[in-house]
Amino acid sequence: MAENPARSIFAQSALLDHSRTLGGWASGVRFVLRNGRISAIESGVAAQAGDERHACVIPGLGNLHSHAFQRGMAGLAEQRGDTDDSFWTWREVMYRFLDRMTPGDLHALAAMAYLEMLESGFTRVGEFHYLHHDPEGRAYGDPAEMSAAIARAAGEVGLGLTLLPVFYAHSGFGAQPPSEGQRRFLHDLDGFARLLDGARRAVSGLDDAVVGLAPHSLRAVSPEQLSVLETMVPGAPVHIHIAEQVREVEDCLAWSGQRPVEWLLDHAEVNPRWCLVHATHMTEEETRRLARSGAVAGPCPITEANLGDGLFPARAFLAEGGRWGVGSDSNVLIDGTEELRLFEYGQRLQHRGRNIVASGETRSTGETLWRQAVEGGAQALGVKGGLSIGLPFDAVSLDLDHPSLAARDSDRLLDGLVFAAGRSAVDCVWRFGAQVVSGGRHLARDAVVRRYRDSLGRLIG
Ligand SMILES: [Zn+2]
């Protein structure tokens, strides 16, 4: 790559990486960028000629769990059915929705979802990608064709990508045969190894992409398969859906005598490269053990509310020093600030208290939520997060003219963002040093929306 000349961004205030000497809120901050990364940071200085000037800059969030194509069915599963609706009836609607989806459709839907992620303050996504095969369930000529569609979408709109190809082989605990609706997801281990090779090729043109993997759930993989999968991407992220549903817990108990999180902690080497997505239904003992494993918990508050999953035991998990981030999962509504708000509000409703998550050096709940989600999200996605030297400039600037941010000092600014303004106060977003959002609007929005609407017309019409 040719060396680009350095450019500089000046912020009246910025939230810098706490783990460095230069940490926390700083004023008069100049970021010098070279080839997308931060090469120098000065604080307590004045703007210089040629600096791009902004009011307030904070680090971008990682979105640790997404199924991009589900963006297209947002709002399509909100009609009451003939029987009691549940996660399982929602899943039937989802299986029908993806029935005819082509690689071109996936690209169009994913680009829409990824654009909205950027507009709402996410700068990287963990794509938990399980739609691999053609509508008949046969591998495409390039087995990673659908992965390549995801990579194209991320590259086009400029979102950082951690691609998590999903291994899926069974429909229930005890290696039950897969159902017809799952035909596009399935692999044996050899086929999955070829998919991983293809996925690595598919992301090779993107800036700092990461390829990990994801056993779909304890329902969908056998213990033998799980132990092989753990060894297939040394050092890279391993994500799994776990304990999202009460029925899943009951089925796991019937199969093994153990609950899902308990079983996983006893049978896999769960460590900081793992992300346990949802982990909704845990006993106190499971909560403590998960926190101490160093793995990241991945609640997806909007989706969990939409699907009626339950509440993540955040208060107990945080008391044990647990790490966490948020995911947009079903993408029924894409909004980083709202994920954080709902994460805290779920705890307030459950415990009938306030400011449950606030901790550490700040009393600010909004700032605690943002910081912890940046750190946990980055860990789960196999990168480092925050604004510090050497890291990509993945950043968000805030509109300090927004009424909900008026007259706030920095200690209360992120409370105003998370609890009052929401994404409407997101002004600019940069990813790998490139500005992709201006005035809250992605630069490629019109073209991406047009293609999304065409694709959805074919899929639903
Ligand atoms: Zn999911």
Coordinates of C-alpha atoms and ligand atoms in Angstrom, one line a residue:
M1 CA 0.0 0.0 0.0
A2 CA 1.3 3.5 -0.8
E3 CA 2.0 5.7 2.2
N4 CA -0.6 8.4 2.4
P5 CA 0.3 11.8 3.8
A6 CA -0.6 12.2 7.5
R7 CA -3.8 14.1 8.3
S8 CA -5.0 15.4 11.6
I9 CA -8.3 15.7 13.4
F10 CA -8.8 18.1 16.2
A11 CA -11.4 17.6 18.9
Q12 CA -12.3 20.1 21.6
S13 CA -12.8 17.1 23.8
A14 CA -12.2 13.3 23.4
L15 CA -12.6 10.2 25.4
L16 CA -9.2 8.5 25.2
D17 CA -8.2 4.9 26.2
H18 CA -8.2 4.6 30.0
S19 CA -5.6 1.9 30.0
R20 CA -2.9 4.3 28.6
T21 CA -1.0 7.1 30.4
L22 CA -3.0 9.5 28.4
G23 CA -6.5 8.4 29.4
G24 CA -10.0 9.5 30.0
W25 CA -11.6 12.8 28.9
A26 CA -9.1 15.2 27.5
S27 CA -9.6 18.6 25.9
G28 CA -7.8 20.1 23.0
V29 CA -6.9 16.8 21.4
R30 CA -5.2 16.4 18.0
F31 CA -5.2 12.9 16.4
V32 CA -2.6 12.5 13.7
L33 CA -3.6 9.7 11.3
R34 CA -1.4 7.8 8.9
N35 CA -2.8 5.0 6.7
G36 CA -6.0 4.8 8.8
R37 CA -4.2 4.4 12.1
I38 CA -3.5 6.9 14.9
S39 CA 0.2 7.7 14.7
A40 CA 0.2 10.4 17.4
I41 CA -2.1 12.0 20.0
E42 CA -1.6 15.4 21.6
S43 CA -3.8 16.9 24.2
G44 CA -4.2 20.3 25.8
V45 CA -3.2 21.9 22.5
A46 CA -4.9 24.3 20.1
A47 CA -6.1 23.4 16.6
Q48 CA -3.6 23.9 13.8
A49 CA -4.2 25.1 10.3
G50 CA -5.3 22.1 8.2
D51 CA -6.9 20.2 11.1
E52 CA -10.4 18.8 10.6
R53 CA -12.3 20.3 13.5
H54 CA -14.9 18.5 15.6
A55 CA -16.5 19.2 19.0
C56 CA -16.3 15.8 20.8
V57 CA -14.8 12.5 19.7
I58 CA -15.4 9.1 21.3
P59 CA -14.4 5.6 20.3
G60 CA -16.6 3.6 18.0
L61 CA -18.5 0.6 19.5
G62 CA -18.0 -3.0 18.4
N63 CA -21.3 -4.9 17.6
L64 CA -20.4 -8.4 18.7
H65 CA -23.3 -10.3 17.2
S66 CA -25.3 -9.9 14.0
H67 CA -27.2 -11.9 11.4
A68 CA -27.2 -9.3 8.7
F69 CA -29.8 -10.8 6.4
Q70 CA -32.4 -10.7 9.2
R71 CA -32.5 -6.9 8.7
G72 CA -34.8 -7.6 5.8
M73 CA -37.5 -9.2 8.0
A74 CA -37.5 -6.5 10.6
G75 CA -41.2 -5.9 11.5
L76 CA -42.4 -9.0 9.6
A77 CA -42.9 -11.2 12.6
E78 CA -45.0 -8.9 14.8
Q79 CA -48.4 -10.3 13.9
R80 CA -50.1 -12.6 16.4
G81 CA -50.3 -16.2 15.2
D82 CA -52.9 -18.9 15.8
T83 CA -50.9 -20.4 18.7
D84 CA -48.8 -18.7 21.4
D85 CA -46.0 -16.9 19.6
S86 CA -42.4 -17.5 20.8
F87 CA -38.8 -17.6 19.7
W88 CA -39.6 -20.9 18.0
T89 CA -42.5 -19.5 15.9
W90 CA -40.3 -16.5 15.0
R91 CA -37.7 -18.9 13.8
E92 CA -40.1 -20.5 11.4
V93 CA -40.8 -17.0 9.9
M94 CA -37.1 -16.5 9.6
Y95 CA -36.5 -19.8 7.8
R96 CA -39.2 -19.0 5.3
F97 CA -37.7 -15.5 4.7
L98 CA -34.3 -16.9 3.8
D99 CA -35.7 -19.6 1.5
R100 CA -35.0 -17.8 -1.8
M101 CA -32.2 -15.5 -0.8
T102 CA -29.3 -15.2 -3.4
P103 CA -25.8 -14.0 -2.8
G104 CA -26.8 -10.7 -4.4
D105 CA -29.8 -10.3 -2.0
L106 CA -27.5 -11.1 1.0
H107 CA -25.1 -8.4 -0.2
A108 CA -27.9 -5.8 -0.5
L109 CA -29.4 -6.6 2.9
A110 CA -26.1 -6.7 4.7
A111 CA -25.0 -3.4 3.2
M112 CA -28.2 -1.8 4.6
A113 CA -27.6 -3.3 8.0
Y114 CA -24.0 -2.4 8.1
L115 CA -24.7 1.2 7.0
E116 CA -27.2 1.6 9.8
M117 CA -24.6 0.2 12.3
L118 CA -22.2 2.9 11.3
E119 CA -24.8 5.6 11.5
S120 CA -25.6 4.5 15.1
G121 CA -22.0 4.4 16.3
F122 CA -20.8 0.9 15.6
T123 CA -17.5 0.7 13.8
R124 CA -17.1 -3.1 13.6
V125 CA -19.4 -6.1 13.5
G126 CA -19.1 -9.7 14.4
E127 CA -21.1 -11.4 11.7
F128 CA -22.4 -14.8 13.0
H129 CA -22.8 -16.1 9.5
Y130 CA -24.7 -19.3 8.9
L131 CA -26.5 -18.9 5.6
H132 CA -23.9 -20.7 3.4
H133 CA -25.6 -22.9 0.7
D134 CA -27.9 -22.4 -2.3
P135 CA -31.7 -22.6 -1.8
E136 CA -31.6 -26.4 -2.4
G137 CA -29.0 -26.8 0.3
R138 CA -26.1 -27.5 -2.1
A139 CA -22.7 -25.8 -1.7
Y140 CA -22.1 -23.0 -4.2
G141 CA -19.2 -23.5 -6.7
D142 CA -17.2 -21.3 -4.3
P143 CA -18.3 -22.7 -0.9
A144 CA -17.6 -19.2 0.6
E145 CA -19.8 -17.4 -1.9
M146 CA -22.2 -16.1 0.8
S147 CA -19.2 -15.2 3.0
A148 CA -17.9 -13.2 0.1
A149 CA -21.2 -11.3 -0.2
I150 CA -20.9 -10.3 3.5
A151 CA -17.3 -9.2 3.0
R152 CA -18.3 -7.1 -0.1
A153 CA -21.1 -5.4 1.9
A154 CA -18.7 -4.6 4.8
G155 CA -16.1 -3.3 2.4
E156 CA -18.6 -1.2 0.4
V157 CA -19.9 0.7 3.4
G158 CA -16.7 0.7 5.3
L159 CA -17.6 -1.3 8.4
G160 CA -14.9 -3.3 10.2
L161 CA -15.6 -7.0 9.9
T162 CA -14.9 -10.0 12.2
L163 CA -16.4 -12.8 10.2
L164 CA -17.6 -15.8 12.2
P165 CA -18.5 -18.7 9.9
V166 CA -21.0 -20.8 11.7
F167 CA -20.8 -24.6 12.0
Y168 CA -24.2 -26.2 12.1
A169 CA -24.9 -29.9 11.9
H170 CA -27.9 -30.9 14.1
S171 CA -31.4 -29.8 15.0
G172 CA -31.2 -30.7 18.7
F173 CA -29.2 -32.0 21.6
G174 CA -27.8 -35.5 21.2
A175 CA -26.9 -34.9 17.5
Q176 CA -30.5 -35.1 16.2
P177 CA -30.8 -34.9 12.3
P178 CA -31.2 -31.4 10.9
S179 CA -34.6 -30.2 9.7
E180 CA -35.5 -29.2 6.1
G181 CA -35.5 -25.5 7.1
Q182 CA -31.8 -25.8 8.1
R183 CA -30.6 -27.2 4.8
R184 CA -28.7 -24.0 3.8
F185 CA -26.6 -24.0 7.0
L186 CA -25.1 -27.5 7.2
H187 CA -21.5 -28.8 7.0
D188 CA -19.4 -31.7 8.0
L189 CA -16.0 -30.8 9.5
D190 CA -14.1 -31.2 6.2
G191 CA -16.5 -29.0 4.4
F192 CA -16.3 -26.5 7.1
A193 CA -12.5 -26.4 6.9
R194 CA -12.9 -25.5 3.2
L195 CA -15.4 -22.8 4.1
L196 CA -12.9 -21.3 6.5
D197 CA -10.2 -21.2 3.8
G198 CA -12.7 -19.5 1.5
A199 CA -13.8 -17.0 4.2
R200 CA -10.1 -16.0 4.8
R201 CA -9.8 -15.4 1.0
A202 CA -13.1 -13.5 1.0
V203 CA -11.9 -10.9 3.6
S204 CA -8.3 -10.6 2.4
G205 CA -8.9 -7.3 0.7
L206 CA -10.5 -5.6 3.7
D207 CA -8.6 -3.5 6.3
D208 CA -7.9 -5.4 9.5
A209 CA -10.6 -8.1 9.0
V210 CA -10.6 -11.0 11.4
V211 CA -11.9 -14.6 10.8
G212 CA -13.0 -16.6 13.8
L213 CA -15.6 -19.3 14.0
A214 CA -18.9 -20.1 15.7
P215 CA -20.3 -23.4 16.7
H216 CA -24.0 -22.3 16.3
S217 CA -25.2 -23.6 19.7
L218 CA -25.1 -26.8 21.8
R219 CA -28.2 -27.9 19.9
A220 CA -26.4 -27.8 16.6
V221 CA -23.0 -29.4 17.3
S222 CA -22.0 -32.6 18.9
P223 CA -19.4 -32.7 21.8
E224 CA -16.9 -34.3 19.4
Q225 CA -17.5 -31.6 16.7
L226 CA -17.1 -28.9 19.3
S227 CA -13.7 -30.2 20.5
V228 CA -12.4 -30.2 16.9
L229 CA -13.9 -26.7 16.2
E230 CA -12.0 -25.2 19.2
T231 CA -8.7 -26.1 17.5
M232 CA -9.5 -24.8 14.0
V233 CA -8.7 -21.1 14.4
P234 CA -5.9 -20.8 17.1
G235 CA -6.1 -17.5 19.0
A236 CA -9.1 -16.2 17.0
P237 CA -12.6 -15.5 18.4
V238 CA -15.0 -18.4 19.1
H239 CA -18.6 -17.4 19.5
I240 CA -21.6 -19.6 20.4
H241 CA -25.3 -18.9 21.1
I242 CA -26.1 -20.2 24.6
A243 CA -28.9 -20.3 27.1
E244 CA -31.1 -17.8 25.2
Q245 CA -34.2 -19.8 25.8
V246 CA -35.7 -21.7 28.8
R247 CA -36.6 -24.6 26.5
E248 CA -33.0 -24.8 25.5
V249 CA -32.0 -25.1 29.1
E250 CA -34.6 -27.8 29.8
D251 CA -33.5 -29.8 26.7
C252 CA -29.9 -29.5 27.7
L253 CA -30.7 -30.8 31.2
A254 CA -32.7 -33.7 29.8
W255 CA -29.7 -34.6 27.5
S256 CA -26.8 -34.1 29.8
G257 CA -28.0 -33.5 33.3
Q258 CA -26.3 -30.0 33.1
R259 CA -27.4 -26.6 32.1
P260 CA -25.9 -25.1 28.8
V261 CA -23.4 -22.7 30.3
E262 CA -22.4 -25.2 33.0
W263 CA -21.9 -27.9 30.4
L264 CA -19.8 -25.6 28.2
L265 CA -17.6 -24.5 31.0
D266 CA -17.0 -28.1 32.0
H267 CA -16.4 -29.5 28.4
A268 CA -14.6 -26.7 26.5
E269 CA -11.6 -24.5 27.2
V270 CA -13.6 -21.3 27.7
N271 CA -11.1 -18.4 27.8
P272 CA -10.9 -14.8 26.8
R273 CA -11.2 -15.6 23.1
W274 CA -14.7 -16.9 23.6
C275 CA -17.9 -15.0 23.4
L276 CA -21.1 -16.5 24.9
V277 CA -23.9 -14.8 23.0
H278 CA -27.0 -14.2 25.2
A279 CA -26.1 -16.3 28.2
T280 CA -29.5 -15.2 29.5
H281 CA -30.5 -18.1 31.7
M282 CA -27.7 -18.7 34.2
T283 CA -27.6 -19.7 37.9
E284 CA -25.5 -17.6 40.3
E285 CA -22.8 -20.3 40.0
E286 CA -22.7 -20.2 36.2
T287 CA -22.7 -16.4 36.3
R288 CA -19.7 -16.4 38.6
R289 CA -17.8 -19.0 36.6
L290 CA -18.4 -17.3 33.3
A291 CA -17.2 -14.0 34.7
R292 CA -14.0 -15.6 36.0
S293 CA -13.3 -17.4 32.7
G294 CA -12.4 -14.0 31.1
A295 CA -14.8 -14.8 28.2
V296 CA -17.1 -12.1 27.0
A297 CA -20.8 -12.3 27.5
G298 CA -22.8 -11.1 24.5
P299 CA -26.3 -9.8 25.5
C300 CA -28.3 -8.5 22.6
P301 CA -30.9 -6.4 24.5
I302 CA -33.2 -5.2 21.7
T303 CA -33.5 -8.6 20.1
E304 CA -33.9 -10.4 23.5
A305 CA -36.7 -8.0 24.3
N306 CA -38.2 -8.5 20.8
L307 CA -38.1 -12.3 21.1
G308 CA -39.1 -12.5 24.7
D309 CA -35.9 -14.2 25.8
G310 CA -35.4 -12.9 29.3
L311 CA -32.9 -10.6 31.0
F312 CA -29.1 -11.2 31.3
P313 CA -28.0 -11.3 34.9
A314 CA -25.9 -8.2 34.5
R315 CA -25.7 -7.0 38.1
A316 CA -24.3 -10.3 39.4
F317 CA -22.0 -10.8 36.4
L318 CA -20.5 -7.3 36.7
A319 CA -20.0 -7.7 40.5
E320 CA -17.7 -10.6 39.6
G321 CA -15.8 -8.5 37.1
G322 CA -17.4 -10.0 34.0
R323 CA -16.7 -8.6 30.5
W324 CA -19.5 -7.9 28.1
G325 CA -20.5 -6.1 24.9
V326 CA -23.7 -5.8 23.0
G327 CA -24.9 -7.3 19.7
S328 CA -27.7 -6.2 17.4
D329 CA -28.4 -9.9 16.6
S330 CA -31.7 -10.0 14.6
N331 CA -31.2 -6.4 13.5
V332 CA -34.9 -5.7 14.1
L333 CA -33.7 -2.2 15.1
I334 CA -30.1 -1.1 14.7
D335 CA -29.0 1.4 17.3
G336 CA -25.9 1.2 19.5
T337 CA -27.1 3.7 22.1
E338 CA -30.5 1.9 22.4
E339 CA -28.8 -1.4 23.0
L340 CA -26.9 0.2 25.9
R341 CA -29.9 2.0 27.3
L342 CA -32.0 -1.2 27.3
F343 CA -29.2 -3.2 28.9
E344 CA -29.3 -0.8 31.9
Y345 CA -33.1 -0.4 31.9
G346 CA -33.7 -4.2 32.0
Q347 CA -31.6 -4.2 35.2
R348 CA -33.5 -1.2 36.7
L349 CA -36.9 -2.9 36.0
Q350 CA -35.7 -6.2 37.4
H351 CA -34.0 -4.9 40.5
R352 CA -36.2 -1.8 41.0
G353 CA -33.1 0.4 41.4
R354 CA -31.2 2.9 39.3
N355 CA -27.7 3.3 37.9
I356 CA -27.0 -0.4 38.2
V357 CA -24.1 -0.6 35.7
A358 CA -22.1 2.5 36.8
S359 CA -18.8 1.6 38.3
G360 CA -15.1 2.3 38.4
E361 CA -13.6 5.7 38.1
T362 CA -16.7 7.4 36.9
R363 CA -20.2 7.6 38.4
S364 CA -21.6 8.1 34.9
T365 CA -23.8 5.2 33.8
G366 CA -23.7 6.2 30.2
E367 CA -19.9 6.4 30.2
T368 CA -19.5 3.1 32.0
L369 CA -21.8 1.5 29.5
W370 CA -20.0 2.9 26.5
R371 CA -16.5 2.1 27.8
Q372 CA -17.3 -1.4 28.9
A373 CA -19.1 -2.2 25.7
V374 CA -16.1 -0.8 23.7
E375 CA -13.6 -2.9 25.6
G376 CA -15.7 -6.1 25.7
G377 CA -16.8 -5.7 22.1
A378 CA -13.3 -5.4 20.9
Q379 CA -12.1 -8.4 22.9
A380 CA -14.9 -10.5 21.5
L381 CA -14.1 -9.4 17.9
G382 CA -10.4 -10.2 18.2
V383 CA -9.1 -6.6 18.1
K384 CA -8.2 -3.7 20.4
G385 CA -10.7 -1.0 21.0
G386 CA -10.5 2.6 22.0
L387 CA -8.6 5.6 20.8
S388 CA -4.9 5.1 21.3
I389 CA -1.7 5.2 19.3
G390 CA -1.3 2.4 16.8
L391 CA -4.9 1.5 16.6
P392 CA -7.2 2.3 13.7
F393 CA -9.1 5.6 14.0
D394 CA -12.5 4.0 14.6
A395 CA -14.4 7.0 16.1
V396 CA -17.7 8.8 16.5
S397 CA -18.2 12.6 16.9
L398 CA -21.1 14.0 18.7
D399 CA -23.3 16.9 17.9
L400 CA -23.0 19.1 20.9
D401 CA -25.7 21.4 19.6
H402 CA -28.2 18.6 20.2
P403 CA -30.6 19.8 22.9
S404 CA -30.1 16.7 25.0
L405 CA -26.4 17.4 25.1
A406 CA -26.7 21.1 25.9
A407 CA -24.8 22.5 28.8
R408 CA -23.3 19.1 29.8
D409 CA -19.8 18.8 31.0
S410 CA -17.9 15.7 29.9
D411 CA -18.8 13.7 33.0
R412 CA -22.5 13.8 32.0
L413 CA -22.2 13.9 28.2
L414 CA -22.5 10.1 27.6
D415 CA -25.5 10.0 30.0
G416 CA -27.2 12.5 27.7
L417 CA -26.2 10.5 24.7
V418 CA -27.3 7.1 25.9
F419 CA -30.4 8.0 27.9
A420 CA -31.7 11.1 26.1
A421 CA -30.4 11.9 22.6
G422 CA -29.7 8.4 21.3
R423 CA -28.3 8.0 17.8
S424 CA -29.8 11.4 16.7
A425 CA -26.7 13.0 18.4
V426 CA -24.2 11.0 16.3
D427 CA -22.6 13.5 13.9
C428 CA -19.6 11.9 12.1
V429 CA -18.2 8.4 12.1
W430 CA -14.8 7.3 10.9
R431 CA -13.7 3.8 10.3
F432 CA -10.0 3.0 9.7
G433 CA -9.5 6.7 9.4
A434 CA -12.0 7.2 6.6
Q435 CA -15.0 9.3 7.3
V436 CA -18.2 7.3 6.3
V437 CA -20.9 9.2 8.1
S438 CA -21.5 13.0 8.1
G439 CA -24.3 14.8 9.9
G440 CA -25.6 11.4 11.0
R441 CA -26.0 10.1 7.5
H442 CA -23.9 7.6 5.7
L443 CA -22.3 8.9 2.5
A444 CA -23.6 6.0 0.4
R445 CA -27.1 5.9 1.9
D446 CA -29.1 6.6 -1.2
A447 CA -27.6 3.8 -3.4
V448 CA -27.6 1.3 -0.6
V449 CA -31.3 1.9 0.3
R450 CA -32.3 1.7 -3.4
R451 CA -30.7 -1.7 -3.8
Y452 CA -32.1 -2.9 -0.5
R453 CA -35.6 -2.0 -1.5
D454 CA -35.3 -3.8 -4.9
S455 CA -34.0 -6.9 -3.2
L456 CA -36.7 -6.9 -0.6
G457 CA -39.3 -6.5 -3.2
R458 CA -38.2 -9.7 -4.9
L459 CA -37.9 -11.6 -1.6
I460 CA -41.2 -10.6 -0.1
G461 CA -43.3 -9.6 -3.1
Ligands
ZN1 ZN -28.0 -14.8 17.1

